[in-house]
Coordinates of C-alpha atoms in Angstrom, one line a residue:
X21 CA 88.3 134.7 78.1
X22 CA 87.9 132.8 74.8
X23 CA 86.8 129.8 76.3
X24 CA 84.2 131.8 78.8
X25 CA 83.1 133.7 76.1
X26 CA 82.6 130.4 74.0
X27 CA 81.0 128.5 76.8
X28 CA 78.5 131.6 77.3
X29 CA 77.7 131.5 73.4
X30 CA 77.0 127.7 73.0
X31 CA 75.0 127.0 76.7
X32 CA 73.2 130.8 77.3
X33 CA 75.2 131.9 80.6
X34 CA 78.3 132.2 82.4
X35 CA 80.3 129.0 83.5
X36 CA 80.4 128.6 87.0
X37 CA 84.3 128.1 87.1
X38 CA 87.3 127.7 84.7
X39 CA 90.2 126.2 85.6
X40 CA 93.6 125.8 83.5
X41 CA 96.5 123.1 83.5
X42 CA 99.4 122.8 81.9
X43 CA 101.1 119.9 79.3
X44 CA 104.7 118.9 81.0
X45 CA 108.3 117.9 79.2
X46 CA 110.2 115.4 81.2
X47 CA 113.9 116.8 82.3
X48 CA 115.3 113.6 83.0
X49 CA 114.3 110.2 84.2
X50 CA 113.0 108.8 80.7
X51 CA 111.4 105.1 81.1
X52 CA 112.2 105.0 84.7
X53 CA 108.5 105.5 85.8
X54 CA 107.0 101.8 84.9
X55 CA 110.2 100.7 87.0
X56 CA 108.6 102.1 89.9
X57 CA 111.9 104.6 89.8
X58 CA 112.2 108.3 89.8
X59 CA 111.2 111.1 86.9
X60 CA 111.8 114.9 86.8
X61 CA 108.9 116.8 84.9
X62 CA 108.1 120.4 84.6
X63 CA 104.6 121.9 83.3
X64 CA 105.3 123.9 80.1
X65 CA 103.7 127.3 79.4
X66 CA 100.9 125.5 77.1
X67 CA 98.0 124.3 78.5
X68 CA 94.2 123.4 78.3
X69 CA 91.2 125.4 80.2
X70 CA 87.8 124.3 80.7
X71 CA 85.1 126.1 81.8
X72 CA 82.1 124.1 83.5
X73 CA 78.9 124.5 85.1
X74 CA 77.3 121.0 86.5
X75 CA 73.9 120.0 85.2
X76 CA 71.2 117.9 87.4
X77 CA 70.7 115.6 84.6
X78 CA 72.7 112.9 83.1
X79 CA 73.2 115.2 79.9
X80 CA 76.7 115.7 78.9
X81 CA 77.3 118.7 76.8
X82 CA 80.6 119.5 75.6
X83 CA 82.7 121.9 73.2
X84 CA 86.3 122.6 72.3
X85 CA 87.7 125.6 70.4
X86 CA 90.3 123.2 68.7
X87 CA 86.8 120.9 67.0
X88 CA 85.0 123.7 65.3
X89 CA 81.2 123.1 64.9
X90 CA 78.3 122.6 67.1
X91 CA 78.6 121.3 71.0
X92 CA 78.2 117.6 71.3
X93 CA 75.3 116.7 73.1
X94 CA 75.7 113.2 75.0
X95 CA 72.9 111.2 77.1
X96 CA 75.7 108.7 78.1
X97 CA 78.9 108.4 78.9
X98 CA 79.8 105.6 76.1
X99 CA 78.6 107.6 73.4
X100 CA 82.0 109.6 73.6
X101 CA 84.6 109.6 70.9
X102 CA 87.5 111.3 69.4
X103 CA 88.6 113.9 72.0
X104 CA 85.2 114.0 74.4
X105 CA 86.4 111.1 75.6
X106 CA 89.1 112.6 77.7
X107 CA 86.4 114.6 79.4
X108 CA 84.2 112.1 79.8
X109 CA 86.4 109.5 81.1
X110 CA 87.2 112.0 84.1
X111 CA 83.2 112.2 84.5
X112 CA 82.8 108.4 84.7
X113 CA 85.5 108.1 87.0
X114 CA 83.6 110.4 89.5
X115 CA 81.1 108.0 89.0
X116 CA 77.7 109.0 91.1
X117 CA 79.8 111.9 92.8
X118 CA 78.6 114.3 89.9
X119 CA 75.7 114.3 87.0
X120 CA 76.2 115.6 84.1
X121 CA 77.8 119.0 82.9
X122 CA 78.3 121.2 80.2
X123 CA 82.3 121.7 79.5
X124 CA 84.0 123.8 77.1
X125 CA 87.7 123.4 76.6
X126 CA 90.2 125.6 74.6
X127 CA 93.9 124.6 74.4
X128 CA 97.2 125.9 73.0
X129 CA 99.4 122.6 74.0
X130 CA 101.5 122.1 70.6
X131 CA 100.2 118.9 68.9
X132 CA 102.4 116.2 68.2
X133 CA 105.3 117.6 69.8
X134 CA 105.0 114.9 72.7
X135 CA 103.9 117.4 75.6
X136 CA 101.0 115.6 76.9
X137 CA 97.9 117.6 76.1
X138 CA 95.5 114.7 77.1
X139 CA 96.8 114.9 80.5
X140 CA 96.3 118.9 80.5
X141 CA 92.8 118.1 79.5
X142 CA 91.9 115.5 81.9
X143 CA 93.3 117.4 84.6
X144 CA 91.6 120.8 83.5
X145 CA 88.0 119.1 83.8
X146 CA 88.8 117.1 86.5
X147 CA 89.6 119.8 88.7
X148 CA 87.1 121.9 87.2
X149 CA 84.5 119.2 88.4
X150 CA 86.1 119.1 92.2
X151 CA 85.6 122.6 92.4
X152 CA 82.3 123.4 91.2
X153 CA 81.2 120.1 93.4
X154 CA 83.2 120.5 96.6
X155 CA 85.0 117.1 96.4
X156 CA 87.5 118.1 98.2
X157 CA 90.4 116.6 95.7
X158 CA 93.9 116.8 96.8
X159 CA 95.9 117.5 93.4
X160 CA 97.6 113.8 93.6
X161 CA 93.8 112.3 93.9
X162 CA 93.2 114.7 90.8
X163 CA 96.3 113.2 88.9
X164 CA 95.1 109.4 89.7
X165 CA 91.4 110.0 88.5
X166 CA 92.6 111.8 85.4
X167 CA 95.3 108.9 84.7
X168 CA 92.6 106.1 85.3
X169 CA 90.2 108.0 83.1
X170 CA 93.3 107.8 80.4
X171 CA 93.7 103.6 81.2
X172 CA 90.4 102.7 82.1
X173 CA 88.0 104.8 80.0
X174 CA 90.0 106.1 77.0
X175 CA 91.9 102.7 76.9
X176 CA 95.7 104.1 76.9
X177 CA 97.9 102.2 79.2
X178 CA 99.8 105.9 80.3
X179 CA 101.6 105.9 83.6
X180 CA 100.9 108.7 86.6
X181 CA 104.1 111.4 85.2
X182 CA 102.4 113.7 82.5
X183 CA 98.8 113.9 84.9
X184 CA 100.8 114.6 88.1
X185 CA 103.0 117.0 86.2
X186 CA 100.0 118.9 85.2
X187 CA 98.2 118.5 88.8
X188 CA 101.1 119.6 91.0
X189 CA 103.8 121.2 89.2
X190 CA 104.8 124.9 90.4
X191 CA 106.1 127.9 88.5
X192 CA 110.2 127.7 88.6
X193 CA 110.1 124.2 89.9
X194 CA 110.9 120.7 88.6
X195 CA 108.2 118.1 90.1
X196 CA 110.6 115.0 91.3
X197 CA 108.4 112.1 91.9
X198 CA 108.6 108.7 93.2
X199 CA 106.7 106.4 90.8
X200 CA 106.3 103.7 93.4
X201 CA 105.3 105.6 96.6
X202 CA 103.7 108.6 94.7
X203 CA 105.9 110.7 97.4
X204 CA 106.8 114.4 95.1
X205 CA 108.1 117.5 95.8
X206 CA 108.9 120.5 93.8
X207 CA 112.4 121.3 92.9
X208 CA 113.4 124.7 92.2
X209 CA 114.3 125.0 88.8
X210 CA 114.5 129.1 87.6
X211 CA 116.0 128.9 84.4
X212 CA 115.0 132.7 83.8
X213 CA 117.0 133.5 87.1
X214 CA 120.0 131.9 85.4
X215 CA 119.6 133.4 81.4
X216 CA 118.9 130.0 80.5
X217 CA 115.7 128.6 78.6
X218 CA 114.9 124.8 78.2
X219 CA 114.4 124.6 74.2
X220 CA 111.8 121.7 73.0
X221 CA 113.2 120.8 69.6
X222 CA 110.3 118.6 68.3
X223 CA 111.3 116.6 65.7
X224 CA 108.2 116.3 63.6
X225 CA 108.7 112.6 63.1
X226 CA 106.9 109.9 64.7
X227 CA 108.2 106.3 63.7
X228 CA 105.4 103.4 63.3
X229 CA 107.1 100.9 65.5
X230 CA 107.3 103.1 68.5
X231 CA 104.5 101.6 70.3
X232 CA 105.6 97.5 69.6
X233 CA 109.3 99.0 71.0
X234 CA 107.6 100.6 73.7
X235 CA 105.9 97.6 74.9
X236 CA 109.2 95.1 73.8
X237 CA 111.3 97.3 76.5
X238 CA 108.9 97.2 79.1
X239 CA 108.7 93.5 78.8
X240 CA 112.6 93.3 79.0
X241 CA 112.7 95.2 82.6
X242 CA 110.2 92.8 83.9
X243 CA 111.9 90.1 82.5
X244 CA 115.4 91.6 84.1
X245 CA 113.6 92.1 87.1
X246 CA 112.0 88.6 87.8
X247 CA 115.6 87.2 86.9
X248 CA 117.1 89.1 89.5
X249 CA 114.5 88.6 92.3
X250 CA 113.5 92.0 92.5
X251 CA 110.1 93.6 92.6
X252 CA 111.0 96.2 89.9
X253 CA 114.4 97.8 88.5
X254 CA 114.5 100.4 90.8
X255 CA 115.1 97.9 93.4
X256 CA 118.5 96.8 91.9
X257 CA 121.6 97.9 94.1
X258 CA 124.4 96.6 93.2
X259 CA 124.4 96.7 89.4
X260 CA 127.9 95.5 88.5
X261 CA 126.4 92.0 90.1
X262 CA 123.3 92.5 88.3
X263 CA 124.7 93.1 84.8
X264 CA 127.3 89.8 85.4
X265 CA 123.8 87.5 85.8
X266 CA 122.2 89.3 82.5
X267 CA 123.0 88.8 79.0
X268 CA 122.1 90.8 75.7
X269 CA 119.3 93.4 75.7
X270 CA 118.1 92.8 78.9
X271 CA 121.6 93.4 80.4
X272 CA 121.8 97.1 78.4
X273 CA 118.5 97.7 80.0
X274 CA 119.3 97.4 83.3
X275 CA 122.3 99.4 82.9
X276 CA 120.0 102.3 81.7
X277 CA 117.4 101.8 84.1
X278 CA 119.7 102.1 87.2
X279 CA 121.8 104.8 85.9
X280 CA 119.0 106.7 85.3
X281 CA 117.2 107.1 88.5
X282 CA 121.2 108.0 89.9
X283 CA 121.1 110.7 87.3
X284 CA 117.6 111.8 88.4
X285 CA 119.1 112.0 91.9
X286 CA 122.4 113.8 90.9
X287 CA 120.6 116.0 88.9
X288 CA 118.2 116.8 92.0
X289 CA 121.5 117.7 93.8
X290 CA 122.6 120.4 91.6
X291 CA 119.6 122.3 91.9
X292 CA 119.5 122.0 95.1
X293 CA 122.8 123.3 95.2
X294 CA 121.7 126.4 92.9
X295 CA 124.0 124.9 90.1
X296 CA 121.6 124.9 87.6
X297 CA 124.1 125.6 84.6
X298 CA 125.9 122.6 85.4
X299 CA 123.0 120.4 84.6
X300 CA 123.8 119.9 81.1
X301 CA 126.5 116.7 81.8
X302 CA 123.7 114.6 83.1
X303 CA 121.3 115.3 80.1
X304 CA 124.4 114.5 77.8
X305 CA 125.0 111.2 79.9
X306 CA 120.8 110.3 79.7
X307 CA 120.5 110.7 76.4
X308 CA 123.7 108.3 75.4
X309 CA 122.3 106.0 77.5
X310 CA 119.1 106.1 76.0
X311 CA 120.3 105.9 72.9
X312 CA 122.7 103.1 73.4
X313 CA 122.1 101.1 76.3
X314 CA 117.8 101.5 76.3
X315 CA 117.9 101.8 72.1
X316 CA 115.0 104.3 71.8
X317 CA 116.5 107.6 70.0
X318 CA 116.5 107.7 66.4
X319 CA 118.7 109.6 63.7
X320 CA 116.6 112.5 64.2
X321 CA 117.3 113.0 67.9
X322 CA 120.5 112.3 67.6
X323 CA 121.3 115.1 65.5
X324 CA 119.0 117.5 67.4
X325 CA 121.1 116.6 70.4
X326 CA 124.2 116.5 68.4
X327 CA 123.2 120.0 66.7
X328 CA 122.1 121.9 69.6
X329 CA 125.7 121.1 71.9
X330 CA 127.6 122.0 68.6
X331 CA 125.6 125.6 68.8
X332 CA 126.2 126.5 72.3
X333 CA 123.4 124.5 74.2
X334 CA 124.9 123.4 77.7
X335 CA 123.2 120.0 77.3
X336 CA 120.9 118.1 75.6
X337 CA 118.7 114.8 75.3
X338 CA 115.3 113.1 73.7
X339 CA 112.7 113.4 76.0
X340 CA 109.5 111.4 76.0
X341 CA 108.9 107.6 74.9
X342 CA 111.5 108.0 71.9
X343 CA 111.6 106.5 67.9
X344 CA 111.0 110.4 67.0
X345 CA 109.0 112.9 69.2
X346 CA 111.1 115.8 71.0
X347 CA 114.5 116.6 72.3
X348 CA 115.4 119.4 75.0
X349 CA 118.6 121.4 75.1
X350 CA 119.3 123.4 78.0
X351 CA 120.4 126.8 76.0
X352 CA 121.6 130.7 77.3
X353 CA 119.0 132.9 76.3
X354 CA 121.5 134.4 74.4
X355 CA 122.4 131.1 72.6
X356 CA 118.8 130.4 71.3
X357 CA 119.0 132.0 67.7
X358 CA 122.3 129.8 67.3
X359 CA 121.5 126.6 68.9
X360 CA 118.0 126.9 66.5
X361 CA 120.4 127.7 63.2
X362 CA 122.8 125.0 64.0
X363 CA 119.9 122.1 64.6
X364 CA 118.2 123.5 61.3
X365 CA 120.9 123.4 59.0
X366 CA 122.2 120.1 60.5
X367 CA 118.4 118.8 59.4
X368 CA 118.8 120.6 55.9
X369 CA 122.0 118.8 55.0
X370 CA 120.5 115.3 56.0
X371 CA 117.4 115.8 54.1
X372 CA 115.2 115.8 57.3
X373 CA 111.8 117.5 58.0
X374 CA 112.4 120.9 59.2
X375 CA 112.3 120.8 63.1
X376 CA 110.3 122.8 65.1
X377 CA 111.4 124.9 67.9
X378 CA 109.6 125.6 71.6
X379 CA 111.6 127.8 74.1
X380 CA 110.3 127.2 77.6
X381 CA 110.7 127.8 80.9
X382 CA 109.2 126.1 84.1
X383 CA 105.3 127.5 84.3
X384 CA 102.8 126.5 86.7
X385 CA 100.4 123.3 87.4
X386 CA 96.2 123.5 87.6
X387 CA 95.1 126.7 88.9
X388 CA 91.4 128.3 88.2
X389 CA 91.0 131.5 86.7
X390 CA 87.5 132.3 87.4

């Protein structure tokens, strides 16, 4: 195992434990998390492995196989920079429960596709530290600890979905997560048994204004909730009455959030009925809502979705925050080549940068390797 060998070479002994945690993709439930709504991510086959041995002093030694060079040695947690902040942030959130540590990490999450490599790193390190120190944390506690590390130490205001998916997902399942109560359950999503694959289409485009637009959408939702007298848009029960009280962009945002929560519940209903092959229409509807009501799509995402459907996908939608990033398409395995050819041709015709294709089936959440 590469990460254990690298640990041994760098630190002179075998690691005490090795854990692996995956990245994730969100099947449906987009821009619902910060509205206290529902999401349905699944773990992808790519992730981060963390080899860890605790120390009795406060020294932290870190090695990443993706950042060649000598290990980083820190005498205080505040010295961490770059990728090391994600690992050290977890140590910081554990506070006095842990001292220092020797940590080596090795990841194969495709970069830039929006598959949450940072959450995978945090959850792998947190799981390994929990194991070697016998802290007895639950998977959700590990997810919350990892989210807090990213929020408070790294300074990224992410929701709980990425870390929860990495910590709690089961192979062949998607994770239904209520972002208010944090109640969760794994729902069977056995794509392989149905001859299906989820094709992740990385547009390789990331628009600069995405951060500002994301903050604007969030503010619009909070403003609409105040006007409607609800804690969050998840609490809107009479959509028609709510829309009558709003105008312009806020009206559109409410339409998306409320209907997207309904789509999550409808998709779970299909999965429970064993109708995996019929979820495509809900993916299509989600994309149209994100494009027209939430207005977070991009030309590259729209072309990917339309061309995938023309090429034989059962359904497709943008996934993630939007303004570039990735789309997903539900594709019969025997149509994978045709869908990829269709999307590639559509991109070439418009002069877009060639996309990257990543076929995936739901993988295992965080687990111990050694």
